[in-house]
Amino acid sequence: DTEVTQTPKHLVMGMTNKKSLKCEQHMGHRAMYWYKQKAKKPPELMFVYSYEKLSINESVPSRFSPECPNSSLLNLHLHALQPEDSALYLCASSQDFGLVAFFGQGTRLTVV
Amino acid sequence: GENVEQHPSTLSVQEGDSAVIKCTYSDSASNYFPWYKQELGKRPQLIIDIRSNVGEKKDQRIAVTLNKTAKHFSLHITETQPEDSAVYFCAASNNAGNMLTFGGGTRLMVKP
């Protein structure tokens, strides 16, 4: 299995909603990442987990809350988002730091 | 932190011609340089990568060159085909190897 799977593929949420994005990989990768990508822009790193521990938080607002329940799963909990948070949210994983990163297909989030 | 510049932002070529995309990076300690292809509405997919101990790498119609002294690396696509049309992102891994910094992207259009 060489896939990083993200659910849902599309999500529309109101500014008062609470929702979660999910990411799963079964490649035995120890590093997992959340990226945010706006239209016509490169992916921007949000969080990095290494061996299930948060190692990098790129000054992301607290309305985004990551969670790594185990080595295969990565969640992103969303609360009180703003319309400008609408974007494609990409999960990625790599065997270790500095190695090839595989991306999931992303969740296209729209905040209304 | 690392800064990656990518040029050109758009590139239009005739089918069968070659395409070259160039990137420069700022952190001389960076040691891993992947290239991703992203088709409209899809995930970034790794197409080729190079490490700092190698000057050139080739995979069929795609090649990457790295000049560590000048801190730049380039993607070369020969015999372009319409299905090569996509946005291409270069990236550089920081010296800790725990995050990728992406260039701004190049929209490649291959005209049949």
PDB file of C-alpha atoms in Angstrom:
ATOM      1  CA  ASP A   1       0.000   0.000   0.000  1.00  0.00           C
ATOM      2  CA  THR A   2       1.690   3.186  -1.196  1.00  0.00           C
ATOM      3  CA  GLU A   3      -1.207   5.511  -0.573  1.00  0.00           C
ATOM      4  CA  VAL A   4      -1.910   8.351   1.786  1.00  0.00           C
ATOM      5  CA  THR A   5      -5.684   8.483   2.173  1.00  0.00           C
ATOM      6  CA  GLN A   6      -7.557  11.604   3.241  1.00  0.00           C
ATOM      7  CA  THR A   7     -11.198  12.005   4.174  1.00  0.00           C
ATOM      8  CA  PRO A   8     -13.412  13.732   3.368  1.00  0.00           C
ATOM      9  CA  LYS A   9     -12.515  14.847  -0.154  1.00  0.00           C
ATOM     10  CA  HIS A  10     -14.736  17.903   0.105  1.00  0.00           C
ATOM     11  CA  LEU A  11     -16.029  19.753   3.162  1.00  0.00           C
ATOM     12  CA  VAL A  12     -18.233  22.804   3.519  1.00  0.00           C
ATOM     13  CA  MET A  13     -18.533  24.195   7.027  1.00  0.00           C
ATOM     14  CA  GLY A  14     -19.889  27.243   8.745  1.00  0.00           C
ATOM     15  CA  MET A  15     -17.767  29.527  10.878  1.00  0.00           C
ATOM     16  CA  THR A  16     -19.248  28.128  14.084  1.00  0.00           C
ATOM     17  CA  ASN A  17     -18.883  24.477  13.153  1.00  0.00           C
ATOM     18  CA  LYS A  18     -16.414  21.928  14.474  1.00  0.00           C
ATOM     19  CA  LYS A  19     -15.117  19.410  11.980  1.00  0.00           C
ATOM     20  CA  SER A  20     -12.140  17.091  11.560  1.00  0.00           C
ATOM     21  CA  LEU A  21      -9.980  16.086   8.624  1.00  0.00           C
ATOM     22  CA  LYS A  22      -8.504  12.610   8.647  1.00  0.00           C
ATOM     23  CA  CYS A  23      -5.356  11.168   7.100  1.00  0.00           C
ATOM     24  CA  GLU A  24      -4.193   7.563   7.064  1.00  0.00           C
ATOM     25  CA  GLN A  25      -1.108   5.790   5.748  1.00  0.00           C
ATOM     26  CA  HIS A  26       0.005   2.175   6.058  1.00  0.00           C
ATOM     27  CA  MET A  27       3.515   2.516   4.679  1.00  0.00           C
ATOM     28  CA  GLY A  28       5.157   2.505   8.104  1.00  0.00           C
ATOM     29  CA  HIS A  29       6.172   6.131   7.671  1.00  0.00           C
ATOM     30  CA  ARG A  30       7.237   7.875  10.863  1.00  0.00           C
ATOM     31  CA  ALA A  31       6.865  11.480   9.738  1.00  0.00           C
ATOM     32  CA  MET A  32       3.496  12.977   8.849  1.00  0.00           C
ATOM     33  CA  TYR A  33       2.653  16.478   7.715  1.00  0.00           C
ATOM     34  CA  TRP A  34      -0.253  18.862   7.216  1.00  0.00           C
ATOM     35  CA  TYR A  35      -0.012  21.409   4.411  1.00  0.00           C
ATOM     36  CA  LYS A  36      -2.408  24.136   3.309  1.00  0.00           C
ATOM     37  CA  GLN A  37      -2.599  25.056  -0.372  1.00  0.00           C
ATOM     38  CA  LYS A  38      -4.428  28.063  -1.743  1.00  0.00           C
ATOM     39  CA  ALA A  39      -5.308  28.252  -5.429  1.00  0.00           C
ATOM     40  CA  LYS A  40      -2.311  28.793  -7.716  1.00  0.00           C
ATOM     41  CA  LYS A  41       0.079  28.756  -4.750  1.00  0.00           C
ATOM     42  CA  PRO A  42       2.559  26.180  -3.444  1.00  0.00           C
ATOM     43  CA  PRO A  43       1.754  24.029  -0.423  1.00  0.00           C
ATOM     44  CA  GLU A  44       2.498  25.760   2.894  1.00  0.00           C
ATOM     45  CA  LEU A  45       3.627  23.646   5.822  1.00  0.00           C
ATOM     46  CA  MET A  46       1.383  23.752   8.896  1.00  0.00           C
ATOM     47  CA  PHE A  47       2.447  20.914  11.199  1.00  0.00           C
ATOM     48  CA  VAL A  48       4.999  18.112  11.312  1.00  0.00           C
ATOM     49  CA  TYR A  49       4.704  14.985  13.417  1.00  0.00           C
ATOM     50  CA  SER A  50       7.628  12.676  14.007  1.00  0.00           C
ATOM     51  CA  TYR A  51       7.097   9.361  15.783  1.00  0.00           C
ATOM     52  CA  GLU A  52       3.631  10.566  16.789  1.00  0.00           C
ATOM     53  CA  LYS A  53       4.956  13.712  18.465  1.00  0.00           C
ATOM     54  CA  LEU A  54       4.428  17.238  17.198  1.00  0.00           C
ATOM     55  CA  SER A  55       7.820  18.530  16.118  1.00  0.00           C
ATOM     56  CA  ILE A  56       6.929  21.612  14.080  1.00  0.00           C
ATOM     57  CA  ASN A  57       4.047  24.071  14.315  1.00  0.00           C
ATOM     58  CA  GLU A  58       4.503  26.792  11.724  1.00  0.00           C
ATOM     59  CA  SER A  59       2.742  29.456  13.796  1.00  0.00           C
ATOM     60  CA  VAL A  60      -0.646  28.095  12.851  1.00  0.00           C
ATOM     61  CA  PRO A  61      -3.689  29.704  14.554  1.00  0.00           C
ATOM     62  CA  SER A  62      -5.198  27.702  17.388  1.00  0.00           C
ATOM     63  CA  ARG A  63      -8.438  27.197  15.449  1.00  0.00           C
ATOM     64  CA  PHE A  64      -6.448  24.410  13.749  1.00  0.00           C
ATOM     65  CA  SER A  65      -5.596  21.597  16.154  1.00  0.00           C
ATOM     66  CA  PRO A  66      -3.601  18.581  14.984  1.00  0.00           C
ATOM     67  CA  GLU A  67      -3.705  15.148  16.561  1.00  0.00           C
ATOM     68  CA  CYS A  68      -1.745  11.979  15.916  1.00  0.00           C
ATOM     69  CA  PRO A  69      -3.591   9.071  17.601  1.00  0.00           C
ATOM     70  CA  ASN A  70      -1.123   6.473  16.316  1.00  0.00           C
ATOM     71  CA  SER A  71       1.621   5.994  13.769  1.00  0.00           C
ATOM     72  CA  SER A  72      -0.829   5.527  10.887  1.00  0.00           C
ATOM     73  CA  LEU A  73      -3.319   8.298  11.584  1.00  0.00           C
ATOM     74  CA  LEU A  74      -3.212  12.070  11.557  1.00  0.00           C
ATOM     75  CA  ASN A  75      -6.178  14.307  12.250  1.00  0.00           C
ATOM     76  CA  LEU A  76      -6.738  18.021  11.890  1.00  0.00           C
ATOM     77  CA  HIS A  77      -9.496  19.411  14.090  1.00  0.00           C
ATOM     78  CA  LEU A  78     -11.147  22.589  12.864  1.00  0.00           C
ATOM     79  CA  HIS A  79     -13.100  25.062  14.976  1.00  0.00           C
ATOM     80  CA  ALA A  80     -14.315  28.620  14.396  1.00  0.00           C
ATOM     81  CA  LEU A  81     -12.674  28.904  10.998  1.00  0.00           C
ATOM     82  CA  GLN A  82     -12.769  31.978   8.811  1.00  0.00           C
ATOM     83  CA  PRO A  83     -13.667  32.181   5.100  1.00  0.00           C
ATOM     84  CA  GLU A  84      -9.991  32.861   4.319  1.00  0.00           C
ATOM     85  CA  ASP A  85      -9.178  29.395   5.677  1.00  0.00           C
ATOM     86  CA  SER A  86     -10.868  27.919   2.613  1.00  0.00           C
ATOM     87  CA  ALA A  87      -8.163  25.940   0.795  1.00  0.00           C
ATOM     88  CA  LEU A  88      -6.958  22.480  -0.161  1.00  0.00           C
ATOM     89  CA  TYR A  89      -5.566  20.725   2.922  1.00  0.00           C
ATOM     90  CA  LEU A  90      -2.946  18.153   2.092  1.00  0.00           C
ATOM     91  CA  CYS A  91      -1.584  15.436   4.298  1.00  0.00           C
ATOM     92  CA  ALA A  92       1.799  13.889   3.516  1.00  0.00           C
ATOM     93  CA  SER A  93       4.026  11.244   5.002  1.00  0.00           C
ATOM     94  CA  SER A  94       7.637  10.176   4.669  1.00  0.00           C
ATOM     95  CA  GLN A  95       9.646   7.292   6.018  1.00  0.00           C
ATOM     96  CA  ASP A  96      11.765   9.723   7.938  1.00  0.00           C
ATOM     97  CA  PHE A  97      12.885  13.300   7.711  1.00  0.00           C
ATOM     98  CA  GLY A  98      14.564  14.295   4.497  1.00  0.00           C
ATOM     99  CA  LEU A  99      13.131  11.408   2.532  1.00  0.00           C
ATOM    100  CA  VAL A 100      10.497  11.232  -0.167  1.00  0.00           C
ATOM    101  CA  ALA A 101       7.158  12.667   0.910  1.00  0.00           C
ATOM    102  CA  PHE A 102       3.949  11.181  -0.457  1.00  0.00           C
ATOM    103  CA  PHE A 103       0.876  13.388  -0.541  1.00  0.00           C
ATOM    104  CA  GLY A 104      -2.745  12.450  -0.031  1.00  0.00           C
ATOM    105  CA  GLN A 105      -5.333  13.660  -2.521  1.00  0.00           C
ATOM    106  CA  GLY A 106      -6.345  16.455  -0.183  1.00  0.00           C
ATOM    107  CA  THR A 107      -9.534  17.791   1.382  1.00  0.00           C
ATOM    108  CA  ARG A 108     -11.003  20.798  -0.355  1.00  0.00           C
ATOM    109  CA  LEU A 109     -12.401  22.916   2.461  1.00  0.00           C
ATOM    110  CA  THR A 110     -14.861  25.742   2.006  1.00  0.00           C
ATOM    111  CA  VAL A 111     -15.761  27.921   4.997  1.00  0.00           C
ATOM    112  CA  VAL A 112     -19.014  29.821   4.611  1.00  0.00           C
TER     113      VAL A 112
ATOM    114  CA  GLY B   1      14.800  30.075   7.052  1.00  0.00           C
ATOM    115  CA  GLU B   2      15.023  28.555   3.601  1.00  0.00           C
ATOM    116  CA  ASN B   3      13.830  30.570   0.605  1.00  0.00           C
ATOM    117  CA  VAL B   4      13.220  28.918  -2.762  1.00  0.00           C
ATOM    118  CA  GLU B   5      12.713  30.961  -5.926  1.00  0.00           C
ATOM    119  CA  GLN B   6      11.317  29.318  -9.070  1.00  0.00           C
ATOM    120  CA  HIS B   7      11.288  30.584 -12.658  1.00  0.00           C
ATOM    121  CA  PRO B   8       9.485  30.978 -14.938  1.00  0.00           C
ATOM    122  CA  SER B   9       6.006  31.155 -13.409  1.00  0.00           C
ATOM    123  CA  THR B  10       4.459  30.091 -16.728  1.00  0.00           C
ATOM    124  CA  LEU B  11       6.004  28.243 -19.640  1.00  0.00           C
ATOM    125  CA  SER B  12       4.390  27.415 -22.957  1.00  0.00           C
ATOM    126  CA  VAL B  13       6.109  25.025 -25.358  1.00  0.00           C
ATOM    127  CA  GLN B  14       5.210  23.153 -28.514  1.00  0.00           C
ATOM    128  CA  GLU B  15       4.789  19.405 -28.272  1.00  0.00           C
ATOM    129  CA  GLY B  16       8.135  17.727 -28.806  1.00  0.00           C
ATOM    130  CA  ASP B  17      10.162  20.684 -27.587  1.00  0.00           C
ATOM    131  CA  SER B  18      12.160  20.741 -24.348  1.00  0.00           C
ATOM    132  CA  ALA B  19      11.173  22.588 -21.190  1.00  0.00           C
ATOM    133  CA  VAL B  20      13.502  23.864 -18.487  1.00  0.00           C
ATOM    134  CA  ILE B  21      12.449  25.137 -15.066  1.00  0.00           C
ATOM    135  CA  LYS B  22      14.978  26.688 -12.698  1.00  0.00           C
ATOM    136  CA  CYS B  23      15.082  27.089  -8.925  1.00  0.00           C
ATOM    137  CA  THR B  24      17.448  28.760  -6.509  1.00  0.00           C
ATOM    138  CA  TYR B  25      17.658  28.185  -2.773  1.00  0.00           C
ATOM    139  CA  SER B  26      19.168  30.161   0.067  1.00  0.00           C
ATOM    140  CA  ASP B  27      20.222  27.634   2.727  1.00  0.00           C
ATOM    141  CA  SER B  28      23.564  26.122   1.754  1.00  0.00           C
ATOM    142  CA  ALA B  29      22.920  23.272   4.220  1.00  0.00           C
ATOM    143  CA  SER B  30      19.878  22.031   2.256  1.00  0.00           C
ATOM    144  CA  ASN B  31      20.586  18.574   0.917  1.00  0.00           C
ATOM    145  CA  TYR B  32      17.440  17.179  -0.700  1.00  0.00           C
ATOM    146  CA  PHE B  33      15.670  18.654  -3.728  1.00  0.00           C
ATOM    147  CA  PRO B  34      12.455  17.033  -5.002  1.00  0.00           C
ATOM    148  CA  TRP B  35      10.291  18.081  -7.915  1.00  0.00           C
ATOM    149  CA  TYR B  36       6.517  17.646  -7.797  1.00  0.00           C
ATOM    150  CA  LYS B  37       3.964  17.693 -10.600  1.00  0.00           C
ATOM    151  CA  GLN B  38       0.447  18.798  -9.743  1.00  0.00           C
ATOM    152  CA  GLU B  39      -2.366  18.418 -12.236  1.00  0.00           C
ATOM    153  CA  LEU B  40      -5.494  20.509 -11.822  1.00  0.00           C
ATOM    154  CA  GLY B  41      -7.488  19.395  -8.803  1.00  0.00           C
ATOM    155  CA  LYS B  42      -5.042  16.634  -7.890  1.00  0.00           C
ATOM    156  CA  ARG B  43      -2.319  16.002  -5.359  1.00  0.00           C
ATOM    157  CA  PRO B  44       1.347  16.922  -5.861  1.00  0.00           C
ATOM    158  CA  GLN B  45       3.191  13.857  -7.117  1.00  0.00           C
ATOM    159  CA  LEU B  46       6.923  13.360  -6.900  1.00  0.00           C
ATOM    160  CA  ILE B  47       8.454  13.029 -10.354  1.00  0.00           C
ATOM    161  CA  ILE B  48      12.164  13.145  -9.578  1.00  0.00           C
ATOM    162  CA  ASP B  49      14.486  14.132  -6.756  1.00  0.00           C
ATOM    163  CA  ILE B  50      18.179  14.703  -6.206  1.00  0.00           C
ATOM    164  CA  ARG B  51      20.466  14.762  -3.208  1.00  0.00           C
ATOM    165  CA  SER B  52      23.347  17.113  -2.659  1.00  0.00           C
ATOM    166  CA  ASN B  53      25.989  14.450  -3.252  1.00  0.00           C
ATOM    167  CA  VAL B  54      24.868  14.071  -6.874  1.00  0.00           C
ATOM    168  CA  GLY B  55      25.107  16.600  -9.700  1.00  0.00           C
ATOM    169  CA  GLU B  56      22.629  15.118 -12.143  1.00  0.00           C
ATOM    170  CA  LYS B  57      19.914  12.498 -12.250  1.00  0.00           C
ATOM    171  CA  LYS B  58      17.864  11.275 -15.174  1.00  0.00           C
ATOM    172  CA  ASP B  59      14.671   9.260 -15.505  1.00  0.00           C
ATOM    173  CA  GLN B  60      13.551   8.739 -19.101  1.00  0.00           C
ATOM    174  CA  ARG B  61      12.460  12.171 -20.422  1.00  0.00           C
ATOM    175  CA  ILE B  62      13.047  13.945 -17.127  1.00  0.00           C
ATOM    176  CA  ALA B  63      16.365  15.089 -15.691  1.00  0.00           C
ATOM    177  CA  VAL B  64      17.409  17.252 -12.780  1.00  0.00           C
ATOM    178  CA  THR B  65      20.725  19.046 -12.354  1.00  0.00           C
ATOM    179  CA  LEU B  66      22.117  20.529  -9.160  1.00  0.00           C
ATOM    180  CA  ASN B  67      24.821  23.164  -8.736  1.00  0.00           C
ATOM    181  CA  LYS B  68      25.575  23.320  -5.023  1.00  0.00           C
ATOM    182  CA  THR B  69      28.103  26.121  -5.359  1.00  0.00           C
ATOM    183  CA  ALA B  70      25.616  28.396  -7.082  1.00  0.00           C
ATOM    184  CA  LYS B  71      22.697  27.012  -5.033  1.00  0.00           C
ATOM    185  CA  HIS B  72      20.480  26.305  -7.977  1.00  0.00           C
ATOM    186  CA  PHE B  73      18.836  23.261  -9.497  1.00  0.00           C
ATOM    187  CA  SER B  74      16.867  22.727 -12.671  1.00  0.00           C
ATOM    188  CA  LEU B  75      14.268  20.392 -14.142  1.00  0.00           C
ATOM    189  CA  HIS B  76      14.622  19.391 -17.787  1.00  0.00           C
ATOM    190  CA  ILE B  77      11.798  17.720 -19.695  1.00  0.00           C
ATOM    191  CA  THR B  78      12.598  16.543 -23.218  1.00  0.00           C
ATOM    192  CA  GLU B  79      10.169  15.589 -25.988  1.00  0.00           C
ATOM    193  CA  THR B  80       7.291  17.219 -24.146  1.00  0.00           C
ATOM    194  CA  GLN B  81       3.804  15.791 -24.534  1.00  0.00           C
ATOM    195  CA  PRO B  82       0.389  17.366 -23.839  1.00  0.00           C
ATOM    196  CA  GLU B  83       0.050  15.201 -20.727  1.00  0.00           C
ATOM    197  CA  ASP B  84       3.104  16.980 -19.289  1.00  0.00           C
ATOM    198  CA  SER B  85       0.902  20.063 -18.907  1.00  0.00           C
ATOM    199  CA  ALA B  86       0.606  20.772 -15.180  1.00  0.00           C
ATOM    200  CA  VAL B  87       2.049  22.931 -12.409  1.00  0.00           C
ATOM    201  CA  TYR B  88       5.541  21.917 -11.368  1.00  0.00           C
ATOM    202  CA  PHE B  89       6.952  22.732  -7.933  1.00  0.00           C
ATOM    203  CA  CYS B  90      10.558  22.513  -6.865  1.00  0.00           C
ATOM    204  CA  ALA B  91      11.380  22.169  -3.182  1.00  0.00           C
ATOM    205  CA  ALA B  92      14.360  22.132  -0.869  1.00  0.00           C
ATOM    206  CA  SER B  93      14.730  20.318   2.405  1.00  0.00           C
ATOM    207  CA  ASN B  94      16.140  22.276   5.333  1.00  0.00           C
ATOM    208  CA  ASN B  95      19.322  21.113   6.982  1.00  0.00           C
ATOM    209  CA  ALA B  96      17.379  19.263   9.675  1.00  0.00           C
ATOM    210  CA  GLY B  97      15.506  17.433   6.930  1.00  0.00           C
ATOM    211  CA  ASN B  98      12.172  17.899   8.664  1.00  0.00           C
ATOM    212  CA  MET B  99      10.492  20.329   6.322  1.00  0.00           C
ATOM    213  CA  LEU B 100      10.258  21.124   2.643  1.00  0.00           C
ATOM    214  CA  THR B 101      10.141  24.675   1.337  1.00  0.00           C
ATOM    215  CA  PHE B 102       8.430  24.922  -2.024  1.00  0.00           C
ATOM    216  CA  GLY B 103       9.110  27.247  -4.905  1.00  0.00           C
ATOM    217  CA  GLY B 104       6.238  29.304  -6.264  1.00  0.00           C
ATOM    218  CA  GLY B 105       5.418  26.861  -9.046  1.00  0.00           C
ATOM    219  CA  THR B 106       5.611  26.844 -12.843  1.00  0.00           C
ATOM    220  CA  ARG B 107       2.546  26.324 -14.984  1.00  0.00           C
ATOM    221  CA  LEU B 108       3.707  24.326 -17.994  1.00  0.00           C
ATOM    222  CA  MET B 109       1.483  24.247 -21.063  1.00  0.00           C
ATOM    223  CA  VAL B 110       2.387  21.885 -23.892  1.00  0.00           C
ATOM    224  CA  LYS B 111       0.570  22.771 -27.091  1.00  0.00           C
ATOM    225  CA  PRO B 112      -0.224  19.917 -29.471  1.00  0.00           C
TER     226      PRO B 112
END
